[in-house]
Coordinates of C-alpha atoms in Angstrom, one line a residue:
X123 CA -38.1 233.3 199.3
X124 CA -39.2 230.5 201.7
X125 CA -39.4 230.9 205.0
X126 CA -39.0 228.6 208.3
X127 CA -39.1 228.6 212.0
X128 CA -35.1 230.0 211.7
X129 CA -35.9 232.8 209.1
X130 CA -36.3 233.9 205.6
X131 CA -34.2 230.8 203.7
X132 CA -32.2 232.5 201.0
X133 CA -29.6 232.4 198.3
X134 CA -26.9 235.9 198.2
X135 CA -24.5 236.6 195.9
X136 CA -21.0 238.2 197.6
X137 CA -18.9 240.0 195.4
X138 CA -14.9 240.8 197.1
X139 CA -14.4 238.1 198.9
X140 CA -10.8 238.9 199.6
X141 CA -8.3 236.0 201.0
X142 CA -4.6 237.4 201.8
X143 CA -1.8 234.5 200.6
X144 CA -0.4 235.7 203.7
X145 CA -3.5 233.6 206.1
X146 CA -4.8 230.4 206.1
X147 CA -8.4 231.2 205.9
X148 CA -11.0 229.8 203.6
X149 CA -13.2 231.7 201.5
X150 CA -16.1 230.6 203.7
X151 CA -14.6 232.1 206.7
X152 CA -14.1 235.1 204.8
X153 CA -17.0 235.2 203.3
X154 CA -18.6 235.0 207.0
X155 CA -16.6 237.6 208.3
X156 CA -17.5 240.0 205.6
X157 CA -21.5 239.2 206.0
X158 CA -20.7 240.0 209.9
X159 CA -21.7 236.4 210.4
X160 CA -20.6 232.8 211.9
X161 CA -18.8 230.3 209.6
X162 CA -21.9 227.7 210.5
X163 CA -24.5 230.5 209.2
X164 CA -23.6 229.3 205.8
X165 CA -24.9 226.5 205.2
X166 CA -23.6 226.3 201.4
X167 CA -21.2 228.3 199.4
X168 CA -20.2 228.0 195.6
X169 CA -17.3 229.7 193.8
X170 CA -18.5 231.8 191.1
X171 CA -15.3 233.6 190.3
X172 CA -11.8 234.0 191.4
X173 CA -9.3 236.5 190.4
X174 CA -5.7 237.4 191.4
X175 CA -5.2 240.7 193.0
X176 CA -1.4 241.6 193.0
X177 CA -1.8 245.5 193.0
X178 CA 0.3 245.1 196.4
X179 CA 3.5 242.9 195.7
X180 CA 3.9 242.3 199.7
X181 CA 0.4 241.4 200.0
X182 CA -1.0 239.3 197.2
X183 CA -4.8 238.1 197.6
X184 CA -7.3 236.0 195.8
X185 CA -11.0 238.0 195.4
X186 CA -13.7 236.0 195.4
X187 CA -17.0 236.2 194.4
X188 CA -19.3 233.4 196.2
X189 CA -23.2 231.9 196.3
X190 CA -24.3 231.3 199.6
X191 CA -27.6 229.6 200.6
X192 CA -27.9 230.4 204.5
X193 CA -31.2 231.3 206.9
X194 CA -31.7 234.6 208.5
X195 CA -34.3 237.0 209.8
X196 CA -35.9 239.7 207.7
X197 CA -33.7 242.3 210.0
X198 CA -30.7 240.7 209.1
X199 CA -31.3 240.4 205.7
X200 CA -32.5 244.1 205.1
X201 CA -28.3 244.6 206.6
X202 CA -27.2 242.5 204.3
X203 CA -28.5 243.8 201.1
X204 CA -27.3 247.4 202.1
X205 CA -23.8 246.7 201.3
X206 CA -23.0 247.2 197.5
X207 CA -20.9 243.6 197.5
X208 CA -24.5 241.6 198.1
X209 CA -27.4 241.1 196.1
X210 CA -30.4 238.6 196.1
X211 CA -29.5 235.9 193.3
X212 CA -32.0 236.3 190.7
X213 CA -33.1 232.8 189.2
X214 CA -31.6 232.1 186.2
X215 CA -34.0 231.5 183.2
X216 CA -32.9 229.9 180.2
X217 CA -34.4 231.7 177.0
X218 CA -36.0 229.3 174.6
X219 CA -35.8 230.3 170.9
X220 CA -38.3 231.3 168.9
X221 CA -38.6 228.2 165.8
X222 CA -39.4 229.7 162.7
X223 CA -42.0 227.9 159.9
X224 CA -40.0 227.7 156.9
X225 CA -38.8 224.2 156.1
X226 CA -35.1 223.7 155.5
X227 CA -34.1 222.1 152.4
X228 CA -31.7 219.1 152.9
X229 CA -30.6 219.6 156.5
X230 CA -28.7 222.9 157.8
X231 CA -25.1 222.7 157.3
X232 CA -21.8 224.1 159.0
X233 CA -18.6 224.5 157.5
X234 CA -16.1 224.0 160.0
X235 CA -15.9 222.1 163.1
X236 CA -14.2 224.8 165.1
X237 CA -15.9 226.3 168.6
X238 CA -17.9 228.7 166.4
X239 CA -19.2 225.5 164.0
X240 CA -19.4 223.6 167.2
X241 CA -21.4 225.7 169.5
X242 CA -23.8 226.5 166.1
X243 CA -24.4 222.9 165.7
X244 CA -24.5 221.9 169.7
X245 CA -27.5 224.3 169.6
X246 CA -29.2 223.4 166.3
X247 CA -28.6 219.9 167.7
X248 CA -30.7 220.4 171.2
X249 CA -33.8 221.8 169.2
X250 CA -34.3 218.8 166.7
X251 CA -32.5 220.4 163.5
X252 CA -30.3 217.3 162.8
X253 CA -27.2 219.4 161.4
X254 CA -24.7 218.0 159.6
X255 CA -21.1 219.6 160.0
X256 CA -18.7 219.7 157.0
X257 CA -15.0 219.4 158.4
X258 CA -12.5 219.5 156.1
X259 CA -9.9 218.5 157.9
X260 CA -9.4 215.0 160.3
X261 CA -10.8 213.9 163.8
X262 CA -8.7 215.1 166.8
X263 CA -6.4 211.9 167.1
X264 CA -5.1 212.2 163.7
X265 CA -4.6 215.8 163.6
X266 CA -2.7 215.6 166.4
X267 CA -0.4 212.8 164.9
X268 CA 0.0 214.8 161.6
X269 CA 0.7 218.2 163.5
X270 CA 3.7 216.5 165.5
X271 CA 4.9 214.5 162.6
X272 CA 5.5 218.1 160.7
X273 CA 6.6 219.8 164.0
X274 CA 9.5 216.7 163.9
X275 CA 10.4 216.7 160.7
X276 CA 8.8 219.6 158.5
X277 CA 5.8 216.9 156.9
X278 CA 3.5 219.1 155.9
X279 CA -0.3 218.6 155.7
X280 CA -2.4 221.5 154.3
X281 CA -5.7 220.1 155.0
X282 CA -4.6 218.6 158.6
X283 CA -2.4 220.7 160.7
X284 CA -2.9 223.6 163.4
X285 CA -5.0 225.6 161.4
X286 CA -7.6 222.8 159.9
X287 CA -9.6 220.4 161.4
X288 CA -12.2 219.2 164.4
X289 CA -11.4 221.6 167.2
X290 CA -10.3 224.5 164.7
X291 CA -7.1 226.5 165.5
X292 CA -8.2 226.8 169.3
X293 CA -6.9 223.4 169.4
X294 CA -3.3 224.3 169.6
X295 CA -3.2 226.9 172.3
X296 CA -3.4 228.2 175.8
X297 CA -7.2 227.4 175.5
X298 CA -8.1 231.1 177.0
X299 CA -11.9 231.5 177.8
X300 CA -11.6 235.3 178.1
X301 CA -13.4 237.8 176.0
X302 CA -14.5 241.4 176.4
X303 CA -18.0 240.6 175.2
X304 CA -20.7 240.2 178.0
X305 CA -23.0 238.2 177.1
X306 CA -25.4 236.2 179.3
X307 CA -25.2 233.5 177.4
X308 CA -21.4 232.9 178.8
X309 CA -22.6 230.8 181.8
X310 CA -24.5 228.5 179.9
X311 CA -21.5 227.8 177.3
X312 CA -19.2 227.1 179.9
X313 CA -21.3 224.4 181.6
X314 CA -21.4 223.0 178.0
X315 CA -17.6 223.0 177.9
X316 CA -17.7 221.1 181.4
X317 CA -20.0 218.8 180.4
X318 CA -18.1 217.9 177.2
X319 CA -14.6 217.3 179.7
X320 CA -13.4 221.0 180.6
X321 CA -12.0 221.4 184.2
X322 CA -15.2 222.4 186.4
X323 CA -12.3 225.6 187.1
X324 CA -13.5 227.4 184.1
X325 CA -16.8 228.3 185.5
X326 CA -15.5 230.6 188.2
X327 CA -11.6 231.6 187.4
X328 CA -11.8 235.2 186.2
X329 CA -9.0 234.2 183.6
X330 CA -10.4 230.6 182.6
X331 CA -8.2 228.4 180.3
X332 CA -7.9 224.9 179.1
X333 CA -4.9 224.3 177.5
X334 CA -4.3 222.5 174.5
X335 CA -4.3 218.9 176.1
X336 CA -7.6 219.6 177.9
X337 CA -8.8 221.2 175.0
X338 CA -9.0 218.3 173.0
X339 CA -10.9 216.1 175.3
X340 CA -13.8 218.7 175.5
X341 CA -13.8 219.5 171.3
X342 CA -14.3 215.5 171.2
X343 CA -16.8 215.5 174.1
X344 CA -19.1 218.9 172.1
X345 CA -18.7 216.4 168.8
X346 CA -20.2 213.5 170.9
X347 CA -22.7 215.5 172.4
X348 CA -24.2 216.9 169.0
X349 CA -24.0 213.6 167.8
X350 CA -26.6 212.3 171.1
X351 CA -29.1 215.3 169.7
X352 CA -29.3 214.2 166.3
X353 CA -26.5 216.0 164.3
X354 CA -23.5 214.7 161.9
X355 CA -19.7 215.4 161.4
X356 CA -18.6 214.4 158.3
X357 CA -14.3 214.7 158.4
X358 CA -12.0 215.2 154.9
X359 CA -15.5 217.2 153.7
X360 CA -13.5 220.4 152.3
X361 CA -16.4 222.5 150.3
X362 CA -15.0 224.0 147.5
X363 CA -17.6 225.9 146.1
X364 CA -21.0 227.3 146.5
X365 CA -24.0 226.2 144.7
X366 CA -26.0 229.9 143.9
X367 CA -29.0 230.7 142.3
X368 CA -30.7 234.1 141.9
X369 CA -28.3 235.6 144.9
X370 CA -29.4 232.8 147.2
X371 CA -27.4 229.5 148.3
X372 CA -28.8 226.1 147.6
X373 CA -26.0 224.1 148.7
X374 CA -21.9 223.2 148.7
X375 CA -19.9 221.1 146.5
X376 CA -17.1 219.0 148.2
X377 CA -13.5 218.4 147.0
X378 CA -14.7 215.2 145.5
X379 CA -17.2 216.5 143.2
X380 CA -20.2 215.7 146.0
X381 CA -23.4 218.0 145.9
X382 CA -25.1 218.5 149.1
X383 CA -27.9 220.8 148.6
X384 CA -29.2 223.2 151.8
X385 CA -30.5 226.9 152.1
X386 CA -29.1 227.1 155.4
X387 CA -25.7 227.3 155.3
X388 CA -23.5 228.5 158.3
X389 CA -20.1 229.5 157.4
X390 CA -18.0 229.4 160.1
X391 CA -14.4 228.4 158.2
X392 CA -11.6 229.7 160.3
X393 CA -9.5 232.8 159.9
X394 CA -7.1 231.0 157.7
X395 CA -9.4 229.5 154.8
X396 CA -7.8 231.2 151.9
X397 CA -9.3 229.6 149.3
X398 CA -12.8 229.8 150.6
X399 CA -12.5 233.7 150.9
X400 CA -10.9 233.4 147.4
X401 CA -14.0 231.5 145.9
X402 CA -16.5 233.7 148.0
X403 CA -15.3 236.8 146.2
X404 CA -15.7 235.2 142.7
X405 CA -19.3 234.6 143.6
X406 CA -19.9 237.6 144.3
X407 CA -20.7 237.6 148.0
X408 CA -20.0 240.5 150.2
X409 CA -16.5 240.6 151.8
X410 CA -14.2 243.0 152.9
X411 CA -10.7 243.4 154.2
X412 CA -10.7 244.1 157.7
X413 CA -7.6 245.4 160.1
X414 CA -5.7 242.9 162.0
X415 CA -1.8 242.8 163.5
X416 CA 1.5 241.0 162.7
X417 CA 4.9 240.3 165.1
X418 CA 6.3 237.6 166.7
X419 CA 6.7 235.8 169.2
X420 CA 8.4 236.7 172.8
X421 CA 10.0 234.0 175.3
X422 CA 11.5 234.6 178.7
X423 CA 11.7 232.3 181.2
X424 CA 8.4 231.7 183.6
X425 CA 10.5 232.5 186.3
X426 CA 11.2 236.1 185.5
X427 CA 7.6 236.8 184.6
X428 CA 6.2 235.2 188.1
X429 CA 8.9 237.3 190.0
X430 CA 7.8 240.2 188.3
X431 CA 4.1 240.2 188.4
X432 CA 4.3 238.4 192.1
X433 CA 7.3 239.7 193.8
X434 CA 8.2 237.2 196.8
X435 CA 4.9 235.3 196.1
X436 CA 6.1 234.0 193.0
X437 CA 5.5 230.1 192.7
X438 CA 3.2 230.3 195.3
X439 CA 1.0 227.3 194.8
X440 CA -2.1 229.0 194.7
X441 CA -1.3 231.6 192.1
X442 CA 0.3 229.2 189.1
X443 CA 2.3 230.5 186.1
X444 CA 2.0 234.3 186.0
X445 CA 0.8 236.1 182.6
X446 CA 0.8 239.7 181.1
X447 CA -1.0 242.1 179.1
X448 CA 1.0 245.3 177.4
X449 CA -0.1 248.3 175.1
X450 CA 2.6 250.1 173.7
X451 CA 1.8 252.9 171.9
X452 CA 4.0 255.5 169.1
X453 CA 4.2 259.4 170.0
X454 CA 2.2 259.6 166.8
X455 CA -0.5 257.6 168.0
X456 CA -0.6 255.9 164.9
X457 CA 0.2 252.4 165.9
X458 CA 0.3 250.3 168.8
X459 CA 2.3 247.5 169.7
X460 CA 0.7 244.5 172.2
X461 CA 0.7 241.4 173.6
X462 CA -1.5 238.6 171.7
X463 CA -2.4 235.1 173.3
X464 CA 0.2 234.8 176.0
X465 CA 0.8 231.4 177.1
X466 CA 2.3 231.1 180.3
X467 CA 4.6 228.3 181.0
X468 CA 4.3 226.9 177.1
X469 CA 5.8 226.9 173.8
X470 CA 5.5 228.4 170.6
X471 CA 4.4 225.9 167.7
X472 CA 4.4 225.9 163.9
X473 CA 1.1 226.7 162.6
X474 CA 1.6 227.0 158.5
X475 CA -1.9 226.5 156.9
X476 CA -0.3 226.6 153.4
X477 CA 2.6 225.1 152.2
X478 CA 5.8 227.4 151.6
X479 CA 5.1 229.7 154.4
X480 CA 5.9 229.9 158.1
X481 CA 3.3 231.1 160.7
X482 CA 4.3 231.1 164.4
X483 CA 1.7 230.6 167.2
X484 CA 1.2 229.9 171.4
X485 CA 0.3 227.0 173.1
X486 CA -0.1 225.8 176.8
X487 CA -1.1 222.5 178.5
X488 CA -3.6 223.0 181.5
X489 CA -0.8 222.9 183.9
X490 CA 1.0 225.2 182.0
X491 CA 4.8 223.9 183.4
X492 CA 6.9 224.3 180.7
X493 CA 8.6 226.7 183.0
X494 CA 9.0 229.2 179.5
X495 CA 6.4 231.9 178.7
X496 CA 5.9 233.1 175.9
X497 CA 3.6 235.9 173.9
X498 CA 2.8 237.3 170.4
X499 CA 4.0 241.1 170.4
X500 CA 2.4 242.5 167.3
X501 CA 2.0 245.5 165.3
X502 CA -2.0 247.0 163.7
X503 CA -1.4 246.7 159.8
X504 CA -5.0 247.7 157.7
X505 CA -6.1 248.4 154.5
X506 CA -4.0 251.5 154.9
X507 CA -1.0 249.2 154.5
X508 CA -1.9 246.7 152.1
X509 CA -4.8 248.4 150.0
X510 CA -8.9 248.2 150.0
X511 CA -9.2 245.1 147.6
X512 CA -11.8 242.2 149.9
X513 CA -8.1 240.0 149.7
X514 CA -5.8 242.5 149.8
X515 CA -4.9 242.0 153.9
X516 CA -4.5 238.2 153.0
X517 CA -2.1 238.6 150.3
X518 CA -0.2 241.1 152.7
X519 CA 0.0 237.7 155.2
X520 CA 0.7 235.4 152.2
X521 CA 3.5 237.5 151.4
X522 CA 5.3 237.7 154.5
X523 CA 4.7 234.4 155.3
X524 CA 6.6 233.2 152.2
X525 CA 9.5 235.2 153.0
X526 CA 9.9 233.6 156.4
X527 CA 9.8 230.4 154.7
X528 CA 12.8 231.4 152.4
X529 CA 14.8 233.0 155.8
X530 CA 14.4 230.0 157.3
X531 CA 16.1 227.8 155.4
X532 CA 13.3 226.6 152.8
X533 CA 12.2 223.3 155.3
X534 CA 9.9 225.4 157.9
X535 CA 12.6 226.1 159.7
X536 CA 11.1 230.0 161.7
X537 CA 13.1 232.8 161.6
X538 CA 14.8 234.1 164.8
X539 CA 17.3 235.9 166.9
X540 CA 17.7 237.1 170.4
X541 CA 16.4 240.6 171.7
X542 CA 20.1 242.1 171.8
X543 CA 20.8 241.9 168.1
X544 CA 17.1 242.7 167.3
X545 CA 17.1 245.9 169.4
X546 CA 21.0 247.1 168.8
X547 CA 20.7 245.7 165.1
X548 CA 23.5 243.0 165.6
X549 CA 24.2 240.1 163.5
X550 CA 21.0 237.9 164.5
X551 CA 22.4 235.3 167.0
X552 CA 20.3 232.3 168.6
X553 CA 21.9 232.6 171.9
X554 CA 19.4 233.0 174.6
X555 CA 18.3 232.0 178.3
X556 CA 16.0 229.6 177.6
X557 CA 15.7 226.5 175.2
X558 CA 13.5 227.7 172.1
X559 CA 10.5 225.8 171.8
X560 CA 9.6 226.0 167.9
X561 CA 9.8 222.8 166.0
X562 CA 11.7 221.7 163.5
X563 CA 14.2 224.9 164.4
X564 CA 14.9 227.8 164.2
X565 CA 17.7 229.7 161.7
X566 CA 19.3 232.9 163.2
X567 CA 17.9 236.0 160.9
X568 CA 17.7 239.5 161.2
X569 CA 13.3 239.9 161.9
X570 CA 13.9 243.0 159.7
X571 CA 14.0 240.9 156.4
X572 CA 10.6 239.2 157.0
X573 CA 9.0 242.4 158.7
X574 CA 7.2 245.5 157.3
X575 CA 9.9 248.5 158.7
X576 CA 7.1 249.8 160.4
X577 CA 6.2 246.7 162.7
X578 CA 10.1 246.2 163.4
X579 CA 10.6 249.8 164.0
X580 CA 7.1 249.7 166.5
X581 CA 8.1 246.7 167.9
X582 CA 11.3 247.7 168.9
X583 CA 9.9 250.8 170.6
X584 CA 7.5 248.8 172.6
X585 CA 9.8 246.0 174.1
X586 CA 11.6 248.8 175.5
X587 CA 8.3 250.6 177.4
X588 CA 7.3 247.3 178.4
X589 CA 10.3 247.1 180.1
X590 CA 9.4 249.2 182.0
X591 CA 6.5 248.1 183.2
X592 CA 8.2 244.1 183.7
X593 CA 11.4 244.3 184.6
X594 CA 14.0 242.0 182.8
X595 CA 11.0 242.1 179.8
X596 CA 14.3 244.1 177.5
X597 CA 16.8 241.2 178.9
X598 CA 18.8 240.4 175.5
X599 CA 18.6 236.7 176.0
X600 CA 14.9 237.0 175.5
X601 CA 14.0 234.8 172.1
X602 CA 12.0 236.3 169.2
X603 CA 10.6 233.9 166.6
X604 CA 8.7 234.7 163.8
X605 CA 6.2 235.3 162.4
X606 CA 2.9 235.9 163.8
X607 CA 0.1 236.8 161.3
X608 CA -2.8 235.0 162.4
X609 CA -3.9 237.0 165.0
X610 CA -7.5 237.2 163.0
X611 CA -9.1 236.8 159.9
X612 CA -7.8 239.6 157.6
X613 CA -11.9 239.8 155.8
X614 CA -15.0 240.2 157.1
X615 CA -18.2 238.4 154.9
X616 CA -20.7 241.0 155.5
X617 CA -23.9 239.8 157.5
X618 CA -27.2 241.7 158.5
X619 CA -26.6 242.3 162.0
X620 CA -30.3 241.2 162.7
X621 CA -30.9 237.8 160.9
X622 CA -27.2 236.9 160.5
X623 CA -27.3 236.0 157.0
X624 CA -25.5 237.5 154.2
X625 CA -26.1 240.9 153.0
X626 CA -26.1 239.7 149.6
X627 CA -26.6 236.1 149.3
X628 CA -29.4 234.1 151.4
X629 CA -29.3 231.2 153.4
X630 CA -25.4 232.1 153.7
X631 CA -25.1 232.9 157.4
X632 CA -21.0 234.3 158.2
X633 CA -20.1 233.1 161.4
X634 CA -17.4 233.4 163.9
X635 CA -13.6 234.1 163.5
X636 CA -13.3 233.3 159.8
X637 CA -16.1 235.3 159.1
X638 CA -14.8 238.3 161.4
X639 CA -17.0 238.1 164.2
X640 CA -14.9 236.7 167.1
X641 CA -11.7 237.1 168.1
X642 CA -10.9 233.7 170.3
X643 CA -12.4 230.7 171.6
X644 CA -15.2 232.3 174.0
X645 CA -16.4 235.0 171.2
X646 CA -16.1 232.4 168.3
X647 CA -18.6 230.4 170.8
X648 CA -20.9 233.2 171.5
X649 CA -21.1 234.0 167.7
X650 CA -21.8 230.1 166.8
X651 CA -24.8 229.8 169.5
X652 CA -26.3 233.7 168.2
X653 CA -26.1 232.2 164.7
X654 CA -27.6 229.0 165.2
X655 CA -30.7 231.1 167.4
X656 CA -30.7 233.1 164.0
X657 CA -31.2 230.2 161.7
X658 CA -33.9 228.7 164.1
X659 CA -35.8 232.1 163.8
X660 CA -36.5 231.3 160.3
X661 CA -37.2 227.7 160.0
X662 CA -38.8 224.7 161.4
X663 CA -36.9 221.9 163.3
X664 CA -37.6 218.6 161.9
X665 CA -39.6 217.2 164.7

């Protein structure tokens, strides 16, 4: 604390700062009257979060939580600090790593340039250990011309499309920056998404998103930005295989026959690299199958979604496109339908990562306008459903992915039909009150076909009781498409929980969603940067 002729000069933190739709007052003003003090007592105030609070339909508000740098007297700051809502702002203090001594052979490498890989290498970068990424997929330009060339006319790519290449399957989404973890570390990565192009929103909204447009401009801003620090992205590098000796990796060999040899290997593939799991279990390396969920995908208009989450305040200009979260679950408690990645006001997209199948998934631009939302509703399927064996759970998505394929028409035309004739069991029909999104189309087709009985017989049970909770959710012209099965990696390669790396192969360090650590953008992130710290632990930077 500093002091001056005025007072003690100090920095608060304000937690509910609460600002009805229904008045035009600014947070500072608010803020102010909460504190019991003038509007020109603050001298500076900074967002640190904003949520929605529509508990009261007639009386929707935005809580705030604020930094404000103002001068007062000892007395008044003793008042101050007695209300539960305000605390002194402790200094933040980044944590430098602790470099280990062993010396890296080659330079440390990272399979995949998704916002685990990313985030890994952005921090190897900063502390001089020159990594070089392997992406086997292209730069972001390209995969976005291959990905709408096969949503236009059914070209597939399997090495460039939504699951594969710089920017990893987050590409093509709503771009959601929400996780459950808490992890200090949070602030710091979102500063590093604003830096690399985010909207400077993302640092304070208490449901942060991108979308895929914006999305884009900050997975090519993270590449330039490990590229300033010293590290490499090499595109069309697919590693194929493993080089092992005596339990311990030594290095990767590329499609094209290259050797690159490293003992510091971070794995962070994506949950949909089927033949890297594949060759991982031939080596010998610990994996297992791991739960995950199936559906498909839900879309009403925006319109009924705002009006039911905001009443009259609907398309109020400070709220934007409404979303939802539901948990259904059987009398038997033994599985649970839900919401997965809901994209307000966007589409859903073809997302095959293997020829012959179709795979259904979200996305959203920043603005999220489309004036259509749309969600996954899926089912929990485990080992329980599709056996123990380490590839069992991806064989069980492989297999329902093929026979959507084959529903729809053989072309990657996605299975669909309207809620009426899925809920009454009706002859599928297409009609519904909005204009389906999915590209190349759709073919009407009873969900039952390509669906395990239990997920269609869950599902149907939870649109119902979420019904209840958004009205019109039940409306027949609601559009299913399907199917969903990427909701996250069906293995998990086994790690030490301390050092990261493999519990049976060193230098092999699993990271992020494809290894079964992360479950979105944000945790995926997390995971990358805790990895990287792990790898630095052990050995020396190069400078």
């Amino acid at each position: 604390m500093r002091r001056n002729e005025k007072g003690l000069l100090m920095r608060l933190k304000v937690n509910n700062v609460r600002v009805s739709l229904l008045e035009e007052t600014s947070v500072k003003e608010a803020a102010a009257k909460k504190l019991g003090l003038k509007k020109q007592d603050i001298d500076n105030l900074q967002i640190v979060r904003r949520a929605v609070d529509a508990r009261r339909k007639n009386n929707i508000s935005l809580n705030y939580h604020v930094l404000i740098d103002l001068e007062i007297s000892s007395k008044q700051l003793g008042r101050l600090v007695k209300d539960k809502d305000v605390t002194l702002l402790a200094e933040e203090s980044l944590v430098e790593p602790d470099l280990g001594v062993e010396k890296i052979v080659g330079r440390p490498l990272v399979i995949g340039a998704g916002p685990a890989g990313l985030l890994a290498a952005l921090e190897l970068a900063r502390y001089g250990y020159r990594p070089l990424i392997l992406e086997r997929g292209k730069p972001v330009a390209q995969r976005v011309d291959d990905v709408q060339r096969f949503w236009k006319d059914g070209k597939f790519d399997p090495d460039s499309n939504v699951q594969f290449g710089e920017g990893g399957a987050g590409t093509f989404s709503d771009g959601k920056l929400t996780t459950r973890v808490n992890d200090p570390v949070m602030g710091r990565i979102l500063k590093d998404f604003v830096q690399a192009g985010a909207p400077k929103e993302i640092l304070y909204e208490h449901k942060p998103h991108v979308g895929t447009d914006q999305l884009r401009v900050m997975v090519m801003g993270l590449t330039n930005e490990i590229r300033v620090f010293g590290g490499e992205i090499r595109y069309n590098a697919h590693v194929v295989d493993f080089i092992v000796k005596e339990n311990s990796l030594s290095g990767v060999i590329l499609s094209d026959g290259e050797k690159i040899m490293s003992n510091a290997v971070i794995l962070a593939c994506g949950h949909s690299a089927r033949d890297t799991y594949s060759r991982l279990l031939q080596l010998g390396i610990g994996i297992e199958a791991k739960p995950f969920a199936i559906g498909v995908r839900i879309e009403h208009p925006q319109e009924l979604i705002d009006k039911a989450q905001y009443g009259d305040f609907a398309g109020h200009p400070r709220l934007g496109a409404a979303d939802y979260a539901l948990v259904h679950h059987t009398s038997d408690k033994s599985r649970t339908a839900y919401s997965f990645c809901m994209c307000p006001g966007g589409m859903v997209v073809a997302a095959a990562s293997e020829a012959g199948g179709v795979v259904v998934n979200g996305m959203s631009m920043y603005q999220r306008d489309s004036g259509i939302a749309n969600s996954a509703l899926v089912v929990n399927v485990g080992p329980q459903d599709f056996g123990t064996d380490p590839l069992a759970g991806m064989e069980f998505q492989r297999y329902y992915e093929k026979l959507a394929f084959k529903a729809g028409g053989g072309c990657y035309n996605a299975p669909a039909q309207n809620v009426a004739s899925f809920l009454k069991y009706l002859q599928p029909d297409l009609r519904c009150n909005i204009k389906a999104t999915y590209r190349p189309g759709l073919t009407a087709c009873a969900l039952d076909s390509v669906l395990p009985d239990f997920v269609a017989d869950t599902l149907r049970s939870g649109i119902l009781a979420f019904d209840k909770k958004i009205q019109g959710f039940a409306d027949g012209g609601a559009l299913l498409t399907g199917i969903e099965t990427r909701t996250s990696a069906p293995v998990r390669i086994m790690r030490n929980n301390d050092t990261k790396v493999s519990i049976t192969h060193n230098g092999l360090y699993p990271c992020g969603e494809g290894a079964g650590y992360a479950g979105g953008i944000m945790s995926a992130s997390l995971d990358g940067y805790h990895v990287a710290r792990a790898v630095m632990a052990k050995f020396t930077p190069f400078f």
